[in-house]
PDB file of C-alpha atoms in Angstrom:
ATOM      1  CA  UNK L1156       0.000   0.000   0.000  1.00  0.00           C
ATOM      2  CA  UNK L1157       1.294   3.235  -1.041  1.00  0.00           C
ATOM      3  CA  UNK L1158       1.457   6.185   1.873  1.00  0.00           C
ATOM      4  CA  UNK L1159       2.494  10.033   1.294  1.00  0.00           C
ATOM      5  CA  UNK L1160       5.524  11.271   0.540  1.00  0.00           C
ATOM      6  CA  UNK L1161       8.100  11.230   3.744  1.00  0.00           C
ATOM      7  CA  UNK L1162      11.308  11.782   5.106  1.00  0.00           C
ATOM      8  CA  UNK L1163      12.167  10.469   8.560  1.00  0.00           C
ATOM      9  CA  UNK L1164      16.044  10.853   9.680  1.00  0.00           C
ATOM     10  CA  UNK L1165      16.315   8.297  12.401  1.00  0.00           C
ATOM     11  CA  UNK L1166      19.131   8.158  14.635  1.00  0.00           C
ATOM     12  CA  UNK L1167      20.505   4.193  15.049  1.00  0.00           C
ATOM     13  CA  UNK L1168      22.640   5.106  18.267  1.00  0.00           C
ATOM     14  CA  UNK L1169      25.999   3.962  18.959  1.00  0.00           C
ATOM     15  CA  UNK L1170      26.265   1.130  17.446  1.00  0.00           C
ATOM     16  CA  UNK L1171      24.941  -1.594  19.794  1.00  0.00           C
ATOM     17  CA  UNK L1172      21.402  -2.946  18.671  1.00  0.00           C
ATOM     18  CA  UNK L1173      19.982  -2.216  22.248  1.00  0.00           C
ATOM     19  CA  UNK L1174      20.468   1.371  22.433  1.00  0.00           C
ATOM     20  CA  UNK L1175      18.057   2.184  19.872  1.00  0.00           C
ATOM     21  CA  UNK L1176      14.943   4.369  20.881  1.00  0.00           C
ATOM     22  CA  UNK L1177      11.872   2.429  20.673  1.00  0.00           C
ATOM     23  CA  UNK L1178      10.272   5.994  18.540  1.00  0.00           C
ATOM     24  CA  UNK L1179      13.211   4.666  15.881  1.00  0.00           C
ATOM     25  CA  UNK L1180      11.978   0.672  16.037  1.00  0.00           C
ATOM     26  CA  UNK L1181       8.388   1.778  15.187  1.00  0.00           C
ATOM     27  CA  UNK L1182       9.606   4.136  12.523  1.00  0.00           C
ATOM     28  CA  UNK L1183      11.717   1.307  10.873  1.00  0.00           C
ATOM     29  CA  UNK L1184       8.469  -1.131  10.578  1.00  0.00           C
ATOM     30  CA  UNK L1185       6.470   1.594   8.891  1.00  0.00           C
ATOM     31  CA  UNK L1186       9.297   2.582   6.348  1.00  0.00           C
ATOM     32  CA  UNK L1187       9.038   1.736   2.691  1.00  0.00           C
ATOM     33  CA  UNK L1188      12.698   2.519   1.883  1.00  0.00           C
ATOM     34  CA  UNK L1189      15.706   2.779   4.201  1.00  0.00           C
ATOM     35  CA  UNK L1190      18.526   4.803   3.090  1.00  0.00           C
ATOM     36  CA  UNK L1191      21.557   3.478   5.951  1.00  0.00           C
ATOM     37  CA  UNK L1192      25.162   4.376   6.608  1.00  0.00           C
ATOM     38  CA  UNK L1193      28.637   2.789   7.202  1.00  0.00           C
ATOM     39  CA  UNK L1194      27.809   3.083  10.946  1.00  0.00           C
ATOM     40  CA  UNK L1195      24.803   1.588  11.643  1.00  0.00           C
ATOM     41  CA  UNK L1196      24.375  -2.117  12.888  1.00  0.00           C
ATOM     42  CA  UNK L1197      23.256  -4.014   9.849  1.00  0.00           C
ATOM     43  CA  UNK L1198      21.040  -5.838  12.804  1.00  0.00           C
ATOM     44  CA  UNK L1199      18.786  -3.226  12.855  1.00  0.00           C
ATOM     45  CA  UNK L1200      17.677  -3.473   9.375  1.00  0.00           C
ATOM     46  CA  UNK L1201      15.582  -6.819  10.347  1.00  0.00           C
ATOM     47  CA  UNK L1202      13.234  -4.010  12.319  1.00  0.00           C
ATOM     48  CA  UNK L1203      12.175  -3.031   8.558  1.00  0.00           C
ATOM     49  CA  UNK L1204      11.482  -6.543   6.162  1.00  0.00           C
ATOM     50  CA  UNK L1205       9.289  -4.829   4.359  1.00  0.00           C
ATOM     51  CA  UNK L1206      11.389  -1.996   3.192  1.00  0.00           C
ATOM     52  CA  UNK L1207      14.340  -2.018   0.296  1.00  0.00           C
ATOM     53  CA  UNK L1208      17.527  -1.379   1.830  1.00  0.00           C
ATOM     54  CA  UNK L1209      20.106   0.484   0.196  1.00  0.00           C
ATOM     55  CA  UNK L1210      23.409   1.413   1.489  1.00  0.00           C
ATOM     56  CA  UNK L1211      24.459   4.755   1.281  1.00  0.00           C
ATOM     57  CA  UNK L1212      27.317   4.972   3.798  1.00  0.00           C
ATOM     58  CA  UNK L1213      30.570   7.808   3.286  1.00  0.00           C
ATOM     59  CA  UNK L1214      33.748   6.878   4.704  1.00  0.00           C
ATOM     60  CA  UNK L1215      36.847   8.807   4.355  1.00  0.00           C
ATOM     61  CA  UNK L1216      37.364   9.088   0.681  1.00  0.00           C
ATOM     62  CA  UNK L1217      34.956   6.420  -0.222  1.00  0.00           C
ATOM     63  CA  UNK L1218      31.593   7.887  -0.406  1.00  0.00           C
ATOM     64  CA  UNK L1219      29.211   5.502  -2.341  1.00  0.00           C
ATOM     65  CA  UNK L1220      26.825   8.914  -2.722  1.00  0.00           C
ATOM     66  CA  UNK L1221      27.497  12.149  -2.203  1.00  0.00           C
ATOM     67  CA  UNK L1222      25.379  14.578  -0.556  1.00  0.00           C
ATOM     68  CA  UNK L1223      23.800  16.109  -3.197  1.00  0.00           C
ATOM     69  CA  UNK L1224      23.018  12.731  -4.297  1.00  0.00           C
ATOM     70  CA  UNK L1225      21.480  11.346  -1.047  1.00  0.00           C
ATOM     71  CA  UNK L1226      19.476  14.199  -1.506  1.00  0.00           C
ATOM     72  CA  UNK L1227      18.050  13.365  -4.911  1.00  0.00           C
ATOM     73  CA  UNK L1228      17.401   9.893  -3.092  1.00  0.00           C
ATOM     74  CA  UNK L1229      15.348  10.897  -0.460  1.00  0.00           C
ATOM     75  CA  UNK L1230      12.708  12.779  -2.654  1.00  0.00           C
ATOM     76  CA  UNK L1231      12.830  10.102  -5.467  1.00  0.00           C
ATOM     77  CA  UNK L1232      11.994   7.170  -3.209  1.00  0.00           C
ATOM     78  CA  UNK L1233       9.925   9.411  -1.073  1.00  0.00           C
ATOM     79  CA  UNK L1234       7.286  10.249  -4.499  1.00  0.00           C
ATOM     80  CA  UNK L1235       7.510   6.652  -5.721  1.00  0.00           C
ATOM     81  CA  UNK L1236       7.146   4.662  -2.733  1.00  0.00           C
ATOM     82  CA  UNK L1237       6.047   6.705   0.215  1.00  0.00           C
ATOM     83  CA  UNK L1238       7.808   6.693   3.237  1.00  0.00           C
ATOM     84  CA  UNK L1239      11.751   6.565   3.624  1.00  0.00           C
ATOM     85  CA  UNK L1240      13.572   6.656   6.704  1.00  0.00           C
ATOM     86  CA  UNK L1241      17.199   7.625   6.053  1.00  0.00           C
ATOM     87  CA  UNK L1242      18.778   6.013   9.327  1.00  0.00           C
ATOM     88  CA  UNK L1243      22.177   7.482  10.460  1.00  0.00           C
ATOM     89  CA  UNK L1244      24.450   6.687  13.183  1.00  0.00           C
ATOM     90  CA  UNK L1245      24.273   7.733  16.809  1.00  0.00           C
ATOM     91  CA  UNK L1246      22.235  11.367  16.264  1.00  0.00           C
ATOM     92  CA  UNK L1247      21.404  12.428  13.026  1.00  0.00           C
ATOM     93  CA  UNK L1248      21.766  16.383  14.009  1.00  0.00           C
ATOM     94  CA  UNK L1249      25.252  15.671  15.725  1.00  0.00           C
ATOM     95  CA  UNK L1250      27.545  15.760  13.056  1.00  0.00           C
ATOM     96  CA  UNK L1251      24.883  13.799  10.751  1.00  0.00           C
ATOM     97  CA  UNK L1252      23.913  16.599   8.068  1.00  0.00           C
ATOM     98  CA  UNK L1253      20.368  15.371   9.201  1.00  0.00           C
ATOM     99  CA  UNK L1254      19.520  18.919   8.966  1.00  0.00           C
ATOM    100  CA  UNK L1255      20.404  19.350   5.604  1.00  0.00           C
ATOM    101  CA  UNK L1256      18.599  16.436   4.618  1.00  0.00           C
ATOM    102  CA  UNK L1257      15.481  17.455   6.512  1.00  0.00           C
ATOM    103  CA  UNK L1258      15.398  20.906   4.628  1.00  0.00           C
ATOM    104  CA  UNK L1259      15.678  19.539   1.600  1.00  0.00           C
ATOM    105  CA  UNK L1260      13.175  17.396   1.635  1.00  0.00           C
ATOM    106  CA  UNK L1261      10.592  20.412   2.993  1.00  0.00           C
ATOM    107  CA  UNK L1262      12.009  22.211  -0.154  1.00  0.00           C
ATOM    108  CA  UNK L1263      10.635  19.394  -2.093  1.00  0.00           C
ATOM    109  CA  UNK L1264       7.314  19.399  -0.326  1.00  0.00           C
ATOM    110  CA  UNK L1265       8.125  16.349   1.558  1.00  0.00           C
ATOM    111  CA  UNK L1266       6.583  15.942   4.915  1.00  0.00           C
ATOM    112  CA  UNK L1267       9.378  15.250   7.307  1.00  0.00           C
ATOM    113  CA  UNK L1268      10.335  13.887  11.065  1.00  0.00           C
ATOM    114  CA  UNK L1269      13.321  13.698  13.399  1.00  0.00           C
ATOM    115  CA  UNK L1270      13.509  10.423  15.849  1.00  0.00           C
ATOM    116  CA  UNK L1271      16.703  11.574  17.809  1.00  0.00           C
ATOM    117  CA  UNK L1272      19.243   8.899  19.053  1.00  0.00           C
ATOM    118  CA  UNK L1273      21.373   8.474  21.457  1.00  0.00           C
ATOM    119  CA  UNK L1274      24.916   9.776  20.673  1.00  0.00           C
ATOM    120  CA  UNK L1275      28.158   7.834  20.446  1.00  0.00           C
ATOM    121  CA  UNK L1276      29.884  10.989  22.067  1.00  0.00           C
ATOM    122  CA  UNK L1277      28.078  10.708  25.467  1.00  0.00           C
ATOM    123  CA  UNK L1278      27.342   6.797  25.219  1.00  0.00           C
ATOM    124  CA  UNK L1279      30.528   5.372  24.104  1.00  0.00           C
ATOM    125  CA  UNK L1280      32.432   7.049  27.155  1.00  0.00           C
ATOM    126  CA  UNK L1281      29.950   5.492  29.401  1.00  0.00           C
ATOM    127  CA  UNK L1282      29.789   2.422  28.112  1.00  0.00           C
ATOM    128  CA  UNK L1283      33.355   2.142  29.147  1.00  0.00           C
ATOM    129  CA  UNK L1284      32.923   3.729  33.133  1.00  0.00           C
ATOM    130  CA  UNK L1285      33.764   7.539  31.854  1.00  0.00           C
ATOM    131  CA  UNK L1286      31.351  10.407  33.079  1.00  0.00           C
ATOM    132  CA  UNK L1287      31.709  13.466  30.719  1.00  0.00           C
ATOM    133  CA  UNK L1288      30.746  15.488  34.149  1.00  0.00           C
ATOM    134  CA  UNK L1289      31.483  14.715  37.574  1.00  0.00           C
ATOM    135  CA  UNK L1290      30.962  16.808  40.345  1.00  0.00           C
ATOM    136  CA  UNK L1291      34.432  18.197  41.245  1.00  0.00           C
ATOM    137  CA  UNK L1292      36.131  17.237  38.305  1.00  0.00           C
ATOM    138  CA  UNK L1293      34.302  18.398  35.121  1.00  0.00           C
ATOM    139  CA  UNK L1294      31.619  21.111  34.515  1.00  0.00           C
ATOM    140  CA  UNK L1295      30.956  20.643  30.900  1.00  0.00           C
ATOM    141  CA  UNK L1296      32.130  19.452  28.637  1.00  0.00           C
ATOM    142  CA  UNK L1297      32.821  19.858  24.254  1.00  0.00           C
ATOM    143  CA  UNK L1298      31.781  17.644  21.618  1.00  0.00           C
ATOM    144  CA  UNK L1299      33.979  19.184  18.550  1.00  0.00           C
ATOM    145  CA  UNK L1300      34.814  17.393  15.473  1.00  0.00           C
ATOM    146  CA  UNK L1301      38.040  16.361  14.303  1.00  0.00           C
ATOM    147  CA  UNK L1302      37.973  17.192  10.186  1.00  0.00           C
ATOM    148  CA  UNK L1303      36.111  20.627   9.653  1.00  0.00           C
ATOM    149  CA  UNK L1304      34.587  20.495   5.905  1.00  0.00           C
ATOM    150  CA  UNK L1305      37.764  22.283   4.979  1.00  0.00           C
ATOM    151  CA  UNK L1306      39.292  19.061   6.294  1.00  0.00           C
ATOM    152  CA  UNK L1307      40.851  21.099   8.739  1.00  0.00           C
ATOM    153  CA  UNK L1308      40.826  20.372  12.445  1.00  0.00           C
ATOM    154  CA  UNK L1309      38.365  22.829  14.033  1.00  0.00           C
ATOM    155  CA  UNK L1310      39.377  25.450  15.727  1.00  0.00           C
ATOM    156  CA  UNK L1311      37.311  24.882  18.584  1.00  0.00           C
ATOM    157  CA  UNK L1312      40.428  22.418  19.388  1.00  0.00           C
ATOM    158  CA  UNK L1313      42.736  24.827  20.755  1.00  0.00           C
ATOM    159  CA  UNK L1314      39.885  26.896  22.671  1.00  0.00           C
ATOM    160  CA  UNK L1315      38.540  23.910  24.626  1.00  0.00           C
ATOM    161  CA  UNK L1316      42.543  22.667  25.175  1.00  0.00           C
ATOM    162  CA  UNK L1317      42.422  26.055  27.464  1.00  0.00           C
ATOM    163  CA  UNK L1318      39.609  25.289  29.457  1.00  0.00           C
ATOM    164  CA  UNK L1319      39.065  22.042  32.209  1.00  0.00           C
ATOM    165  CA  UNK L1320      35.832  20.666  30.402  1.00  0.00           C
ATOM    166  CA  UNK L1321      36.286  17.297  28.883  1.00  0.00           C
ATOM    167  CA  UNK L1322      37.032  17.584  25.623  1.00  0.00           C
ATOM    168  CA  UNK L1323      35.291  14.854  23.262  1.00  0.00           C
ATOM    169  CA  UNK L1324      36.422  14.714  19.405  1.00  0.00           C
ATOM    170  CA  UNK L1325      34.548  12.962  16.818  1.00  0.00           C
ATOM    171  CA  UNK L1326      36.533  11.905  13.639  1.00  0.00           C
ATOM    172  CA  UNK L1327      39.570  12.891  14.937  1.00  0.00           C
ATOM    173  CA  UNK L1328      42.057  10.196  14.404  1.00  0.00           C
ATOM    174  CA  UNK L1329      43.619  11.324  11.484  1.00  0.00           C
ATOM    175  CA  UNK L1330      44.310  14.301  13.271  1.00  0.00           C
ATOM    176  CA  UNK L1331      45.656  13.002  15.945  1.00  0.00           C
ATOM    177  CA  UNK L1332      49.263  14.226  15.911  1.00  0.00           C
ATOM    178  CA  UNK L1333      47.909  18.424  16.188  1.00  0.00           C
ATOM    179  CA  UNK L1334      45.434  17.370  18.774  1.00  0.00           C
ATOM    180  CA  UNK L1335      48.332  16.265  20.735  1.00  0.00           C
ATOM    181  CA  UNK L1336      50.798  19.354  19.849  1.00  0.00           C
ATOM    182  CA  UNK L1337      47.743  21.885  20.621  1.00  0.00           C
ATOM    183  CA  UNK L1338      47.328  20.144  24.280  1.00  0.00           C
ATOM    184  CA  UNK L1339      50.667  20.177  24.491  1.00  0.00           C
ATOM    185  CA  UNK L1340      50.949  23.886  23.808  1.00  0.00           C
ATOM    186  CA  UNK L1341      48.877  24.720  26.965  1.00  0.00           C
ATOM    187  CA  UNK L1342      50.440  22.215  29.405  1.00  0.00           C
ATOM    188  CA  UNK L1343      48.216  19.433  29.537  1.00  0.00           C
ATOM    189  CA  UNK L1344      50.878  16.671  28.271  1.00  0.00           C
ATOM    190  CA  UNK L1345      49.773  14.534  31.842  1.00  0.00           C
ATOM    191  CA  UNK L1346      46.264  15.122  30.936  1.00  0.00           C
ATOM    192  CA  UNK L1347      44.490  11.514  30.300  1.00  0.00           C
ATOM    193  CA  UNK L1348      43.424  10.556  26.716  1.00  0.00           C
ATOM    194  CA  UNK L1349      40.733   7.225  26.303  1.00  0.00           C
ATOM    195  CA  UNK L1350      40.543   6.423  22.792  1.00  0.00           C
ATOM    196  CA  UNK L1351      37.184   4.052  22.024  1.00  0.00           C
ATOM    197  CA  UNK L1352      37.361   2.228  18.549  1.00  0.00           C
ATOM    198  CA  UNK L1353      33.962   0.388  17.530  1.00  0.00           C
ATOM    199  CA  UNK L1354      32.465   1.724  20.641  1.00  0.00           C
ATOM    200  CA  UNK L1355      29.172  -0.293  22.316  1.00  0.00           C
ATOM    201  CA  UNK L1356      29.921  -3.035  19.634  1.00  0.00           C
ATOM    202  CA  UNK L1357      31.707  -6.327  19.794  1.00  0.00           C
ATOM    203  CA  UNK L1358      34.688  -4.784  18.146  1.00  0.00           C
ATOM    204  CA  UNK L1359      35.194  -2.061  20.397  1.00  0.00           C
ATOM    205  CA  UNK L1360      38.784  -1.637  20.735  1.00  0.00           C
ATOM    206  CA  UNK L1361      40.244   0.818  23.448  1.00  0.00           C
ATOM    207  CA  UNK L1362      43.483   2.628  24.719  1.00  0.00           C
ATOM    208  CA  UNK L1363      44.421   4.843  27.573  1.00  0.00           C
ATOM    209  CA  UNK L1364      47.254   6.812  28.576  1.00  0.00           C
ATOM    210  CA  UNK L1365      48.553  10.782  28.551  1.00  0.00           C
ATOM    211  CA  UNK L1366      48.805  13.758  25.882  1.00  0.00           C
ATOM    212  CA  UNK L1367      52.342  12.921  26.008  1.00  0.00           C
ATOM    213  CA  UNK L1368      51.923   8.995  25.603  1.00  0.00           C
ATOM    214  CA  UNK L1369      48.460   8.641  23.530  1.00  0.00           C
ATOM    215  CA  UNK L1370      50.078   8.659  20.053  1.00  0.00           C
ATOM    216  CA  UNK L1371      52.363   5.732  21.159  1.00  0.00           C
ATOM    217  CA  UNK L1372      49.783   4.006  22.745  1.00  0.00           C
ATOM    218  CA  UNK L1373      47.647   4.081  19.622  1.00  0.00           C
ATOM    219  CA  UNK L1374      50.484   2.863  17.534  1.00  0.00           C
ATOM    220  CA  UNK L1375      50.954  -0.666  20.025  1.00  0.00           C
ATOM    221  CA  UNK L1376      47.707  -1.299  19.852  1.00  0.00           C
ATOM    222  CA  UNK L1377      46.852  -0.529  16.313  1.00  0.00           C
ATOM    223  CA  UNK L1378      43.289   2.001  16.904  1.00  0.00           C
ATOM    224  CA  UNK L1379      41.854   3.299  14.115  1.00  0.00           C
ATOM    225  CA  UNK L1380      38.422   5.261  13.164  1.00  0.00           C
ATOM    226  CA  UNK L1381      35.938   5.151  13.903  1.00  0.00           C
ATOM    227  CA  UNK L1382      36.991   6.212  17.351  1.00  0.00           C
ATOM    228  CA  UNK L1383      36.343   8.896  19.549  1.00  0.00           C
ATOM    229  CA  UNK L1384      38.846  10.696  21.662  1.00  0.00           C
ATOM    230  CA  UNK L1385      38.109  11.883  24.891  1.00  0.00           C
ATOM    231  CA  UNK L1386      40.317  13.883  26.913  1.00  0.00           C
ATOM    232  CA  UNK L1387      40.235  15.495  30.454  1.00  0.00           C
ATOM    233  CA  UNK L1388      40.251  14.094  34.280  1.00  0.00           C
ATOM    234  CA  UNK L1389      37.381  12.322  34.194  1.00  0.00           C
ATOM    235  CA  UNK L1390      38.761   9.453  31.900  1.00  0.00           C
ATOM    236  CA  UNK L1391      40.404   8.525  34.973  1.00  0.00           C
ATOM    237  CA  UNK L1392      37.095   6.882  36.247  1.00  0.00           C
ATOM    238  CA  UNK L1393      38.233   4.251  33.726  1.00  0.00           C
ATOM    239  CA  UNK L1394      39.717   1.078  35.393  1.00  0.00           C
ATOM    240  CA  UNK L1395      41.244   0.586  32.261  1.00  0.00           C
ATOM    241  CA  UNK L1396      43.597   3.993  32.680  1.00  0.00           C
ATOM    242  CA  UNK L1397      43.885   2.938  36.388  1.00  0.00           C
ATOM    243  CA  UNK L1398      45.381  -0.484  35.415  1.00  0.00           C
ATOM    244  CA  UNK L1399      47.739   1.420  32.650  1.00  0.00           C
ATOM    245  CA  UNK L1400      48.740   4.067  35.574  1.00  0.00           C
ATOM    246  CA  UNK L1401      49.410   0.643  37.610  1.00  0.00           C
ATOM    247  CA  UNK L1402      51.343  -0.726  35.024  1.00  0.00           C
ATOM    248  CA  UNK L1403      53.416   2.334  34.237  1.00  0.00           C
ATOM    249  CA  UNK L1404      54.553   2.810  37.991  1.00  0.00           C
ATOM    250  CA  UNK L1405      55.613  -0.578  38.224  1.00  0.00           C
ATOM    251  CA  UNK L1406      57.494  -0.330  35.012  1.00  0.00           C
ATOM    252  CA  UNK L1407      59.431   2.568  36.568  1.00  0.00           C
ATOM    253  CA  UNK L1408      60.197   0.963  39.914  1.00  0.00           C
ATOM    254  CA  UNK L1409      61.857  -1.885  38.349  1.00  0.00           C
ATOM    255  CA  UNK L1410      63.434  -0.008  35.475  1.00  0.00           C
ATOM    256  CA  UNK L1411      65.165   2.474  38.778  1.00  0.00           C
ATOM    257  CA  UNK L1412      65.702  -0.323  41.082  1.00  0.00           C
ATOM    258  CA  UNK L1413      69.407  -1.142  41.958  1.00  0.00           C
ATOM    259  CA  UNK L1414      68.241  -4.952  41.067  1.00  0.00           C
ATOM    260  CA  UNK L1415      66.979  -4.230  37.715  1.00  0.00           C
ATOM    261  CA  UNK L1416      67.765  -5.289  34.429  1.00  0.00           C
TER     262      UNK L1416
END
């Protein structure tokens, strides 16, 4: 049965199946078309049988679509078939271009909805025992990404390397090298650094350690994106950075003791 014309942006969440709004389930089972994207769990597709599926994911330099052609898309599949929900990683209007996509489609004459999602910048630090805020420790915090559209890193970097909020920075791997430098810069070389690979998922892949050590530490244990960088105090909640603290000082004792090798 044929329905109107519609756009809903969805937002998948992190990337575990669970932590998916149940507002985004019941869109899914009334969708027609979904439009997904590199970082979505393919799982969630089985919410929507009765849909075509069609892949439309942008990765660093491979980008299947591009913008303007996602676009096009949208409105195509939205006048032929009815409803399309164009499902996007974590939330669509943090760092998603769900915007764009929504005012487009009300250029078009396309009714449209947002189902927000849960973000990978607040969830994928919790999933792995760090607060963004704790009382005493962090205020607030920034959520800045890594590769502006200039593919610059934002400026935003180097103002939020001068306050105490946690600083969280989507892709940001690539850059990786100036992040350190800018922290650097002000001071904050023993500041801790959690990098989450895969976060939420079975592949999550992690690393801990300072400004000073975080490039080294990403090297030995071969992270890559998608990750998400957090740095600040609060990534010392992790038991992971208190077990790589642990290590470190007993690394040093035996390394300075008369009876070492």
């Amino acid at each position: 049965m044929y329905n109107s014309p519609k756009l809903s942006v969805v937002g998948a969440g992190p990337g575990d199946p669970e932590l998916i709004t149940l507002k985004a389930l019941n869109t899914l089972k009334d969708a027609k078309v979904v439009l997904f994207d590199a970082l979505i769990n393919r799982e969630l597709l089985e919410y929507a049988p009765q849909a075509e599926h069609i892949f439309v994911g942008k990765r660093k330099d491979k980008h299947r679509y591009s913008q303007d052609e996602i676009n096009e898309l949208i409105v195509k599949y939205a006048l032929e078939r009815g409803h399309v929900v164009r499902l996007k990683g974590g939330d669509p209007f943090i760092f998603g271009r769900g915007s764009e996509e929504i005012n487009y489609a009300k250029s078009k004459g396309l009714e449209t909805a947002v189902v927000s999602g849960i973000t990978s910048s607040i969830a994928v630090p919790a999933n792995i025992g760090i607060p963004l805020t704790q009382r005493g420790t962090s205020e607030s915090f920034w959520v800045i990404t890594g590769t502006t559209t200039q593919k610059k890193l934002s400026e935003d970097v180097r103002l939020a390397a001068q306050s105490t909020a946690t600083v969280v920075i989507l892709m940001g791997m690539a850059k990786l090298p100036e992040i350190v430098d800018i922290f650097s810069y002000y001071g904050k070389e023993n500041t801790p650094v959690g990098i989450i690979q895969n976060g939420t998922t079975n592949n999550e892949k992690s690393g801990f350690g300072m400004i000073k050590s975080i490039e080294k530490v990403v090297a030995e244990k071969q992270l890559t994106a998608p990750a998400i960088i957090v740095i600040g105090e609060v990534v010392r909640e992790s038991g992971q950075l208190k077990a790589v603290l642990e290590n470190s000082i007993q690394e040093s004792v035996i390394i300075n003791s008369p009876f070492g090798g």
